[in-house]
Amino acid sequence: MCWQLGWCAANGRLYPGTSSYGRNSSTVTTRWLEMCPDTQIWNNDLTISLLHSADMRPYNWSYTQFSQFNQDDSLLLASGVFLGPHNSSSGEIAVISLDSFALLSRVRNKPYDVFGCWLTETSLISGNLHRIGDITSCSVLWLNNAFQDVESENVNVVKRLFKIQNLNASTIRTVMVADCSRFDSPDLLLDAGDQGGLPCRVFDLGGDSEEEAPDPGLHTSGSGRVKEGLRRMWDNVLDGHAQLTDCALETKVAELLAQGHTKPPACSDADTRNKYLIFTTGCLTYSPHQIGIKQILPHQMTTAGPVLGEGRGSDAFFDALDHVIDVHGHIIGMGLSPDNRYLYVNSRAWPPGSVVVDPMQPPPIAEEIDLLVFDLKTMREVKRALRAHHAYTPNDECFFIFLDVSRDFVASGAEDRHGYIWDRHYNICLAKLRHEDVVNSVVFSPQEQELLLTASDDATIKAWRSPRTVRVLQAPRPRPRPFFSWFASRRR
């Protein structure tokens, strides 16, 4: 099956990012890097036309990197990176009205590769990072109102959603929301038992199987358990029984302190239709090797309620994750199926049996990209796609490659100058889509899954159509017979 090029457009150099479609329209957004770090909105009819372009340089943006339409296509979320020193990680999220193309609000976002996402039609999630030590930090995820105009001092425009501890220089990145209410009618049911000889992995609450079991001899209270753990650790260090580097010592202290200051996952009625917050994280090194999943309860989906002083009365100030999926490799892309049931993950695997000794020196990563699939209802790994695409950059230069999923297909970019398309039902590669440089991003049209856009560093965006669609578009239309000639033939 060879997909054919429909059209292409070029305008400067593309930065690694993603194009995104509106669900109910023919609108698509793209991001560009060079003299104009704009957010651009295109009309994706057969004749391509530019609908809107917003120059973000007056807001100190270096470039835009990601965008997402809300559920009813009335608002556009666009995130970008601030100008700053090389090691700066600050970014911002802008909300643009698609009726007037007015800039409605701007939200700080750190690190910038949190990207941001919509939770409801009028509220979005952003991140902030707070350093605790050299390699420990905490990530705070905020719920923001898309309309920041304050009508009353009693109305919140922001509210803290979660506060999560980060170890070993890791941070929370790439947030997305899965809607559990769509699970009832999945567009595709994959077989979790068919692993091709591979063991089926199940990911339970907490997910960190390497954590030590609590000592039953310790105090039952959180503060007592923490004090006793710290005392034992220091005794071992002073007695020479434990040889710890500065980084390992900081991580161990942070883990012990968090034991008595972490809220357990909230219990909810299984019949309620909640949402999952999904993001990349890690516990061993700075490279994202785990997927964190946190349930968002109905009362958390609004900015109503207290904000100032929130949680000050409790010693538990970190939120525990509901599930953790460890892929044992560097995660470079994630995407949800249209029904939100399945999570597709691009991962570059670590060597088998590799051990992380220094969090700043993660294991080498494979050139082959594994496309993994996880069922968010059962929290099991299901069928994986072929290793058909590649990446060559090392850990410290590895960047995000966006993928997309339609009802019947999966697509991804790659560093080998191709975009790839797989069949979701049969798990086979259908097409390689040629570019002249790295393909950073792919996206299906939600109205026509046999239309795909690919964005590349070769300064082009290309639209590809399936052979069936091309045949339909190129088929000659029958000429209508004149009414009077039909009437005369009937009289004979």
Short mmCIF file of C-alpha atoms in Angstrom, two decimals:
data_model
loop_
_atom_site.label_atom_id
_atom_site.label_comp_id
_atom_site.label_asym_id
_atom_site.label_seq_id
_atom_site.Cartn_x
_atom_site.Cartn_y
_atom_site.Cartn_z
CA MET A 1 0.00 0.00 0.00
CA CYS A 2 1.72 3.16 -1.16
CA TRP A 3 0.26 6.43 0.02
CA GLN A 4 0.61 9.25 -2.50
CA LEU A 5 1.64 12.84 -2.01
CA GLY A 6 -1.29 15.20 -2.22
CA TRP A 7 0.36 18.59 -1.79
CA CYS A 8 3.19 20.21 0.08
CA ALA A 9 3.91 23.68 1.43
CA ALA A 10 7.14 25.24 2.64
CA ASN A 11 7.85 28.41 4.57
CA GLY A 12 11.14 28.57 6.45
CA ARG A 13 12.60 25.79 8.56
CA LEU A 14 10.39 23.52 10.63
CA TYR A 15 11.28 23.07 14.26
CA PRO A 16 10.60 19.64 15.83
CA GLY A 17 6.97 19.95 16.79
CA THR A 18 3.54 18.80 15.83
CA SER A 19 0.76 19.78 13.50
CA SER A 20 -2.74 19.39 14.88
CA TYR A 21 -6.18 19.22 13.33
CA GLY A 22 -9.42 20.61 14.62
CA ARG A 23 -11.83 17.74 15.20
CA ASN A 24 -14.86 19.26 13.49
CA SER A 25 -13.28 21.42 10.83
CA SER A 26 -10.69 21.41 8.08
CA THR A 27 -8.36 23.62 10.13
CA VAL A 28 -4.78 22.65 10.85
CA THR A 29 -2.05 24.48 12.78
CA THR A 30 1.67 24.40 12.14
CA ARG A 31 4.73 25.76 13.86
CA TRP A 32 7.75 27.36 12.21
CA LEU A 33 11.22 28.41 13.31
CA GLU A 34 13.46 31.10 11.81
CA MET A 35 12.65 34.79 11.55
CA CYS A 36 8.97 34.33 12.45
CA PRO A 37 8.24 32.20 15.52
CA ASP A 38 4.54 32.25 14.71
CA THR A 39 1.53 30.12 15.40
CA GLN A 40 -0.06 29.61 12.00
CA ILE A 41 -3.55 28.34 11.24
CA TRP A 42 -4.25 26.95 7.79
CA ASN A 43 -7.40 26.01 5.92
CA ASN A 44 -6.83 22.40 4.85
CA ASP A 45 -9.10 22.29 1.80
CA LEU A 46 -7.70 21.19 -1.55
CA THR A 47 -6.52 24.77 -2.02
CA ILE A 48 -4.38 25.62 1.00
CA SER A 49 -4.88 29.07 2.48
CA LEU A 50 -3.53 30.79 5.57
CA LEU A 51 -6.31 31.78 7.98
CA HIS A 52 -4.28 33.37 10.78
CA SER A 53 -0.72 33.97 11.91
CA ALA A 54 0.21 35.23 15.38
CA ASP A 55 3.73 36.61 15.89
CA MET A 56 4.86 35.59 19.39
CA ARG A 57 8.16 37.52 19.40
CA PRO A 58 6.68 40.48 21.34
CA TYR A 59 6.06 37.99 24.18
CA ASN A 60 9.74 36.91 24.19
CA TRP A 61 9.04 33.57 22.53
CA SER A 62 11.91 31.87 20.75
CA TYR A 63 9.66 29.46 18.88
CA THR A 64 6.35 27.63 19.13
CA GLN A 65 6.43 23.87 19.61
CA PHE A 66 2.98 22.34 20.16
CA SER A 67 -0.70 23.07 19.68
CA GLN A 68 -4.05 21.49 20.47
CA PHE A 69 -7.67 22.38 19.71
CA ASN A 70 -10.26 22.13 22.47
CA GLN A 71 -13.21 19.76 22.14
CA ASP A 72 -15.50 22.06 20.16
CA ASP A 73 -12.75 23.74 18.08
CA SER A 74 -13.49 27.16 19.55
CA LEU A 75 -10.08 27.64 21.21
CA LEU A 76 -6.49 26.80 20.32
CA LEU A 77 -3.77 26.05 22.86
CA ALA A 78 -0.25 26.86 21.59
CA SER A 79 2.86 26.37 23.71
CA GLY A 80 6.27 27.83 23.08
CA VAL A 81 9.78 28.32 24.43
CA PHE A 82 11.11 31.54 25.90
CA LEU A 83 14.25 33.25 24.67
CA GLY A 84 17.00 32.74 27.22
CA PRO A 85 20.31 31.02 27.96
CA HIS A 86 21.07 27.61 26.50
CA ASN A 87 20.08 25.76 29.67
CA SER A 88 16.85 27.69 30.17
CA SER A 89 13.73 25.52 30.40
CA SER A 90 11.00 28.16 30.64
CA GLY A 91 8.06 28.28 28.30
CA GLU A 92 4.54 29.66 27.99
CA ILE A 93 1.11 28.56 26.81
CA ALA A 94 -1.10 30.90 24.80
CA VAL A 95 -4.87 30.49 24.28
CA ILE A 96 -6.23 31.86 21.00
CA SER A 97 -9.88 32.28 20.04
CA LEU A 98 -10.71 30.69 16.70
CA ASP A 99 -13.68 33.03 16.23
CA SER A 100 -11.78 36.31 16.46
CA PHE A 101 -8.16 35.01 16.51
CA ALA A 102 -7.68 37.13 19.63
CA LEU A 103 -5.08 36.15 22.23
CA LEU A 104 -7.20 35.37 25.30
CA SER A 105 -4.62 34.42 27.92
CA ARG A 106 -1.00 33.44 28.54
CA VAL A 107 0.12 30.86 31.10
CA ARG A 108 3.67 30.20 32.33
CA ASN A 109 4.86 26.65 31.65
CA LYS A 110 8.05 25.11 33.07
CA PRO A 111 9.72 23.07 31.77
CA TYR A 112 8.54 23.96 28.31
CA ASP A 113 8.29 20.30 27.26
CA VAL A 114 5.34 19.81 29.59
CA PHE A 115 3.62 21.15 26.43
CA GLY A 116 0.23 21.57 28.17
CA CYS A 117 -3.16 20.16 27.23
CA TRP A 118 -6.91 20.74 27.52
CA LEU A 119 -8.78 19.15 30.42
CA THR A 120 -12.19 20.61 29.60
CA GLU A 121 -13.37 22.91 26.82
CA THR A 122 -12.40 25.98 28.85
CA SER A 123 -9.62 24.79 31.18
CA LEU A 124 -6.07 23.69 30.46
CA ILE A 125 -3.20 22.09 32.35
CA SER A 126 0.25 23.66 32.69
CA GLY A 127 3.33 22.84 34.75
CA ASN A 128 5.84 24.47 37.05
CA LEU A 129 9.11 23.11 38.39
CA HIS A 130 10.59 23.81 41.84
CA ARG A 131 14.14 22.78 42.64
CA ILE A 132 14.72 21.11 46.01
CA GLY A 133 18.33 19.98 45.59
CA ASP A 134 20.86 19.35 42.84
CA ILE A 135 18.95 16.36 41.43
CA THR A 136 15.64 16.48 43.33
CA SER A 137 12.67 18.70 42.57
CA CYS A 138 8.90 18.75 42.54
CA SER A 139 6.55 19.37 39.64
CA VAL A 140 3.31 21.25 40.25
CA LEU A 141 0.56 20.79 37.67
CA TRP A 142 -1.91 23.67 37.49
CA LEU A 143 -5.45 23.87 36.19
CA ASN A 144 -5.95 27.19 34.36
CA ASN A 145 -9.05 28.93 33.12
CA ALA A 146 -8.74 29.76 29.43
CA PHE A 147 -10.39 33.11 30.13
CA GLN A 148 -8.15 34.93 32.59
CA ASP A 149 -10.33 38.02 33.00
CA VAL A 150 -11.31 38.13 36.67
CA GLU A 151 -14.93 39.11 37.25
CA SER A 152 -14.87 38.54 41.01
CA GLU A 153 -12.21 38.20 43.69
CA ASN A 154 -13.93 34.93 44.67
CA VAL A 155 -13.43 33.34 41.23
CA ASN A 156 -10.19 31.45 40.60
CA VAL A 157 -8.39 31.53 37.29
CA VAL A 158 -5.82 28.93 38.44
CA LYS A 159 -5.90 26.02 40.86
CA ARG A 160 -3.26 23.53 41.91
CA LEU A 161 -4.05 20.09 40.53
CA PHE A 162 -1.16 17.87 41.66
CA LYS A 163 2.27 18.22 43.28
CA ILE A 164 4.61 15.33 42.47
CA GLN A 165 8.12 14.58 43.68
CA ASN A 166 10.92 14.17 41.12
CA LEU A 167 14.07 12.13 41.82
CA ASN A 168 17.42 11.82 40.06
CA ALA A 169 17.08 14.93 37.86
CA SER A 170 13.84 13.71 36.28
CA THR A 171 10.90 16.01 35.56
CA ILE A 172 7.30 15.65 34.43
CA ARG A 173 6.86 16.25 30.70
CA THR A 174 4.40 15.71 27.87
CA VAL A 175 1.11 15.88 29.74
CA MET A 176 -2.05 14.57 28.06
CA VAL A 177 -5.56 13.66 29.20
CA ALA A 178 -7.40 10.40 28.44
CA ASP A 179 -11.19 10.40 28.79
CA CYS A 180 -12.31 7.15 30.46
CA SER A 181 -15.92 7.63 29.35
CA ARG A 182 -14.92 6.65 25.80
CA PHE A 183 -13.83 3.15 26.90
CA ASP A 184 -17.37 1.72 26.59
CA SER A 185 -17.22 1.66 22.79
CA PRO A 186 -13.58 1.06 21.81
CA ASP A 187 -12.76 1.54 18.14
CA LEU A 188 -10.40 -1.44 18.28
CA LEU A 189 -9.98 -4.24 20.81
CA LEU A 190 -6.41 -5.53 20.84
CA ASP A 191 -5.52 -8.99 22.14
CA ALA A 192 -3.50 -8.63 25.33
CA GLY A 193 -2.60 -12.32 25.26
CA ASP A 194 -0.88 -12.33 21.86
CA GLN A 195 2.60 -11.21 22.71
CA GLY A 196 4.61 -13.22 20.22
CA GLY A 197 6.34 -15.13 23.01
CA LEU A 198 6.85 -12.04 25.16
CA PRO A 199 5.58 -11.96 28.75
CA CYS A 200 2.57 -9.74 29.33
CA ARG A 201 3.48 -6.96 31.70
CA VAL A 202 0.95 -5.68 34.22
CA PHE A 203 1.42 -2.34 35.94
CA ASP A 204 -0.03 -2.05 39.42
CA LEU A 205 -0.59 0.76 41.86
CA GLY A 206 2.63 2.63 42.52
CA GLY A 207 4.62 0.67 39.99
CA ASP A 208 8.07 0.91 41.61
CA SER A 209 8.78 -2.75 42.29
CA GLU A 210 12.33 -2.00 43.37
CA GLU A 211 11.25 -0.03 46.44
CA GLU A 212 12.08 -1.68 49.74
CA ALA A 213 9.16 -3.05 51.72
CA PRO A 214 8.55 -1.06 54.91
CA ASP A 215 10.16 -2.52 58.00
CA PRO A 216 7.38 -3.72 60.35
CA GLY A 217 9.59 -2.76 63.29
CA LEU A 218 9.46 0.92 62.42
CA HIS A 219 6.99 3.35 63.91
CA THR A 220 3.54 3.27 62.38
CA SER A 221 3.31 7.05 62.06
CA GLY A 222 4.76 8.65 58.94
CA SER A 223 7.01 11.09 60.80
CA GLY A 224 8.34 8.38 63.11
CA ARG A 225 9.09 6.06 60.20
CA VAL A 226 10.95 8.81 58.38
CA LYS A 227 13.03 9.76 61.43
CA GLU A 228 13.93 6.14 62.08
CA GLY A 229 14.87 5.59 58.44
CA LEU A 230 17.07 8.69 58.39
CA ARG A 231 18.76 7.67 61.65
CA ARG A 232 19.55 4.19 60.32
CA MET A 233 20.88 5.56 57.06
CA TRP A 234 23.19 8.03 58.79
CA ASP A 235 24.42 5.32 61.14
CA ASN A 236 25.30 3.13 58.17
CA VAL A 237 27.10 6.00 56.44
CA LEU A 238 29.08 6.98 59.53
CA ASP A 239 29.98 3.36 60.27
CA GLY A 240 31.26 2.90 56.72
CA HIS A 241 28.67 0.23 55.85
CA ALA A 242 27.15 2.39 53.11
CA GLN A 243 29.25 4.12 50.46
CA LEU A 244 27.00 6.73 48.85
CA THR A 245 27.82 9.45 46.36
CA ASP A 246 26.42 12.92 46.92
CA CYS A 247 23.69 12.28 44.34
CA ALA A 248 22.74 8.90 45.81
CA LEU A 249 22.65 10.40 49.29
CA GLU A 250 20.37 13.24 48.18
CA THR A 251 18.02 10.79 46.44
CA LYS A 252 17.85 8.50 49.48
CA VAL A 253 17.08 11.39 51.83
CA ALA A 254 14.38 12.67 49.45
CA GLU A 255 12.78 9.21 49.27
CA LEU A 256 12.74 8.87 53.04
CA LEU A 257 11.30 12.34 53.57
CA ALA A 258 8.57 11.69 51.01
CA GLN A 259 7.43 8.49 52.75
CA GLY A 260 5.61 10.47 55.40
CA HIS A 261 4.64 13.40 53.18
CA THR A 262 2.82 11.78 50.28
CA LYS A 263 -0.94 11.51 49.93
CA PRO A 264 -2.17 8.05 48.88
CA PRO A 265 -4.17 7.83 45.65
CA ALA A 266 -7.78 8.84 46.13
CA CYS A 267 -10.40 6.11 45.94
CA SER A 268 -13.29 6.68 43.57
CA ASP A 269 -16.47 4.92 42.54
CA ALA A 270 -15.70 2.57 39.65
CA ASP A 271 -18.88 3.72 37.89
CA THR A 272 -17.89 7.38 37.77
CA ARG A 273 -16.48 8.57 34.44
CA ASN A 274 -13.21 10.24 35.30
CA LYS A 275 -10.17 11.17 33.29
CA TYR A 276 -6.52 10.11 33.42
CA LEU A 277 -3.65 12.55 33.41
CA ILE A 278 -0.76 10.88 31.54
CA PHE A 279 2.82 12.14 31.40
CA THR A 280 6.43 11.00 31.09
CA THR A 281 8.63 10.88 34.17
CA GLY A 282 11.40 8.75 35.71
CA CYS A 283 12.90 7.60 38.97
CA LEU A 284 16.42 6.52 37.94
CA THR A 285 17.73 9.17 35.56
CA TYR A 286 16.86 12.44 33.85
CA SER A 287 15.78 10.73 30.61
CA PRO A 288 12.03 9.95 30.59
CA HIS A 289 11.75 6.18 31.00
CA GLN A 290 8.41 5.91 32.83
CA ILE A 291 4.82 6.85 32.11
CA GLY A 292 2.95 8.25 35.09
CA ILE A 293 -0.83 7.93 35.28
CA LYS A 294 -2.93 9.94 37.73
CA GLN A 295 -6.71 9.82 37.93
CA ILE A 296 -8.49 13.18 37.82
CA LEU A 297 -11.66 13.12 39.88
CA PRO A 298 -14.79 15.10 38.94
CA HIS A 299 -14.33 17.74 41.66
CA GLN A 300 -10.82 18.45 40.33
CA MET A 301 -12.03 19.44 36.87
CA THR A 302 -12.93 22.99 37.88
CA THR A 303 -10.98 25.96 39.21
CA ALA A 304 -13.66 26.50 41.87
CA GLY A 305 -12.56 25.97 45.46
CA PRO A 306 -9.68 27.11 47.67
CA VAL A 307 -6.28 27.95 46.25
CA LEU A 308 -4.29 30.07 48.70
CA GLY A 309 -3.04 27.99 51.61
CA GLU A 310 -4.21 24.81 49.90
CA GLY A 311 -2.85 21.78 51.72
CA ARG A 312 -0.95 23.77 54.38
CA GLY A 313 -2.74 22.00 57.17
CA SER A 314 -1.49 18.58 56.11
CA ASP A 315 1.96 17.03 56.32
CA ALA A 316 1.23 15.10 53.11
CA PHE A 317 2.17 17.55 50.38
CA PHE A 318 3.14 15.19 47.53
CA ASP A 319 0.57 13.31 45.44
CA ALA A 320 1.17 9.60 44.80
CA LEU A 321 0.72 8.26 41.28
CA ASP A 322 -2.00 5.73 40.55
CA HIS A 323 0.08 3.74 38.05
CA VAL A 324 3.63 3.81 36.73
CA ILE A 325 4.66 2.11 33.48
CA ASP A 326 8.41 1.60 33.08
CA VAL A 327 9.43 1.03 29.45
CA HIS A 328 13.15 0.54 30.27
CA GLY A 329 14.16 2.98 27.59
CA HIS A 330 13.97 6.60 26.47
CA ILE A 331 10.39 7.69 25.64
CA ILE A 332 10.37 9.93 22.57
CA GLY A 333 6.69 10.04 21.65
CA MET A 334 3.17 9.32 22.91
CA GLY A 335 -0.28 9.34 21.37
CA LEU A 336 -3.81 8.22 22.27
CA SER A 337 -6.21 6.23 20.10
CA PRO A 338 -9.38 8.14 19.11
CA ASP A 339 -11.39 6.29 21.80
CA ASN A 340 -8.67 7.11 24.40
CA ARG A 341 -8.51 3.39 25.32
CA TYR A 342 -4.98 2.70 24.05
CA LEU A 343 -1.75 4.60 24.63
CA TYR A 344 0.87 4.30 21.87
CA VAL A 345 4.46 5.01 22.88
CA ASN A 346 7.64 5.54 20.86
CA SER A 347 10.57 4.21 22.91
CA ARG A 348 14.28 3.64 22.32
CA ALA A 349 15.20 0.70 24.52
CA TRP A 350 18.07 0.40 26.96
CA PRO A 351 20.36 -2.65 26.64
CA PRO A 352 18.93 -5.72 28.46
CA GLY A 353 20.06 -5.88 32.07
CA SER A 354 21.44 -2.34 32.10
CA VAL A 355 21.79 -0.66 35.51
CA VAL A 356 21.73 3.10 36.07
CA VAL A 357 24.61 4.00 38.39
CA ASP A 358 24.76 7.75 37.77
CA PRO A 359 21.45 9.58 37.09
CA MET A 360 23.32 11.98 34.80
CA GLN A 361 24.67 9.06 32.72
CA PRO A 362 21.70 7.00 31.50
CA PRO A 363 22.32 3.80 29.51
CA PRO A 364 22.85 4.08 25.75
CA ILE A 365 19.65 3.91 23.73
CA ALA A 366 18.85 1.76 20.69
CA GLU A 367 18.64 3.18 17.18
CA GLU A 368 15.47 1.16 16.55
CA ILE A 369 12.28 2.78 17.84
CA ASP A 370 9.83 0.38 19.48
CA LEU A 371 6.17 1.29 19.11
CA LEU A 372 4.58 -0.02 22.32
CA VAL A 373 0.83 -0.19 23.03
CA PHE A 374 -0.80 -0.10 26.49
CA ASP A 375 -4.44 -0.71 27.36
CA LEU A 376 -5.47 2.02 29.80
CA LYS A 377 -8.47 0.03 31.01
CA THR A 378 -6.51 -3.03 32.10
CA MET A 379 -3.10 -1.35 32.49
CA ARG A 380 -1.54 -4.12 30.41
CA GLU A 381 0.86 -4.02 27.52
CA VAL A 382 -0.72 -5.32 24.32
CA LYS A 383 0.53 -5.95 20.80
CA ARG A 384 3.51 -3.91 19.68
CA ALA A 385 4.17 -2.68 16.14
CA LEU A 386 7.16 -3.62 14.04
CA ARG A 387 10.52 -1.97 14.56
CA ALA A 388 10.28 -0.12 11.29
CA HIS A 389 11.50 3.38 12.18
CA HIS A 390 14.79 4.69 13.49
CA ALA A 391 16.49 7.45 15.47
CA TYR A 392 20.18 8.16 15.83
CA THR A 393 20.67 10.96 18.36
CA PRO A 394 22.19 10.06 21.77
CA ASN A 395 20.47 10.51 25.15
CA ASP A 396 21.45 14.14 25.66
CA GLU A 397 20.34 15.17 22.16
CA CYS A 398 17.24 12.98 21.87
CA PHE A 399 14.08 14.91 20.97
CA PHE A 400 10.36 14.23 20.88
CA ILE A 401 8.92 12.65 17.72
CA PHE A 402 5.16 13.01 17.59
CA LEU A 403 2.91 10.15 16.54
CA ASP A 404 -0.82 9.95 15.82
CA VAL A 405 -3.49 7.26 15.85
CA SER A 406 -6.70 7.00 13.81
CA ARG A 407 -9.42 4.34 13.83
CA ASP A 408 -7.44 1.97 11.58
CA PHE A 409 -3.92 3.39 11.32
CA VAL A 410 -0.91 4.49 13.38
CA ALA A 411 1.65 6.97 12.06
CA SER A 412 4.96 8.26 13.36
CA GLY A 413 7.89 10.36 12.28
CA ALA A 414 11.51 9.21 12.42
CA GLU A 415 15.05 10.50 12.10
CA ASP A 416 15.70 8.40 8.98
CA ARG A 417 13.90 10.97 6.80
CA HIS A 418 10.63 9.03 6.61
CA GLY A 419 7.18 9.04 8.07
CA TYR A 420 5.63 5.63 8.74
CA ILE A 421 2.10 4.23 8.65
CA TRP A 422 1.00 0.95 10.27
CA ASP A 423 -2.28 -0.97 10.21
CA ARG A 424 -3.69 -1.11 13.76
CA HIS A 425 -5.52 -4.38 13.14
CA TYR A 426 -2.69 -6.43 11.61
CA ASN A 427 0.32 -4.64 13.07
CA ILE A 428 2.14 -4.34 9.74
CA CYS A 429 3.90 -1.37 8.17
CA LEU A 430 1.88 -0.04 5.23
CA ALA A 431 3.94 2.85 3.92
CA LYS A 432 7.17 4.84 4.21
CA LEU A 433 6.69 8.52 3.37
CA ARG A 434 9.86 10.14 2.03
CA HIS A 435 11.26 13.50 3.15
CA GLU A 436 14.70 15.07 2.77
CA ASP A 437 15.31 15.45 6.52
CA VAL A 438 14.04 14.35 9.94
CA VAL A 439 10.26 13.88 10.12
CA ASN A 440 9.25 15.38 13.46
CA SER A 441 5.51 15.15 13.35
CA VAL A 442 2.56 13.38 11.75
CA VAL A 443 -1.18 13.88 12.11
CA PHE A 444 -4.30 12.26 10.62
CA SER A 445 -7.34 14.26 9.66
CA PRO A 446 -10.07 13.37 12.20
CA GLN A 447 -12.68 13.62 9.43
CA GLU A 448 -10.78 11.59 6.84
CA GLN A 449 -8.29 9.10 8.27
CA GLU A 450 -6.81 8.41 4.84
CA LEU A 451 -5.37 11.92 4.76
CA LEU A 452 -2.11 12.40 6.68
CA LEU A 453 0.17 15.39 7.21
CA THR A 454 3.92 15.01 7.81
CA ALA A 455 6.19 17.84 9.00
CA SER A 456 9.94 17.73 8.48
CA ASP A 457 13.16 19.66 9.04
CA ASP A 458 13.43 19.87 5.23
CA ALA A 459 11.13 22.93 5.51
CA THR A 460 8.05 21.20 4.11
CA ILE A 461 4.70 20.00 5.30
CA LYS A 462 3.34 17.26 3.05
CA ALA A 463 -0.15 15.86 2.78
CA TRP A 464 -0.50 12.19 1.83
CA ARG A 465 -3.63 10.41 0.63
CA SER A 466 -4.28 6.68 0.40
CA PRO A 467 -4.51 5.09 -3.09
CA ARG A 468 -8.23 4.52 -2.57
CA THR A 469 -8.81 8.21 -1.85
CA VAL A 470 -6.72 9.23 -4.85
CA ARG A 471 -8.73 6.94 -7.13
CA VAL A 472 -11.98 8.42 -5.86
CA LEU A 473 -10.75 11.98 -6.35
CA GLN A 474 -9.37 11.27 -9.82
CA ALA A 475 -12.30 9.20 -11.10
CA PRO A 476 -14.17 10.98 -13.92
CA ARG A 477 -17.63 12.01 -12.87
CA PRO A 478 -20.49 10.78 -15.11
CA ARG A 479 -22.10 13.51 -17.16
CA PRO A 480 -25.80 13.96 -16.31
CA ARG A 481 -28.17 13.13 -19.14
CA PRO A 482 -30.36 16.03 -20.28
CA PHE A 483 -33.90 15.72 -18.99
CA PHE A 484 -35.54 16.12 -22.42
CA SER A 485 -33.45 13.38 -24.06
CA TRP A 486 -34.37 10.99 -21.24
CA PHE A 487 -38.05 11.94 -21.62
CA ALA A 488 -37.92 11.34 -25.41
CA SER A 489 -36.33 7.88 -24.97
CA ARG A 490 -39.09 6.91 -22.54
CA ARG A 491 -41.79 7.86 -25.10
CA ARG A 492 -40.29 5.47 -27.69
#
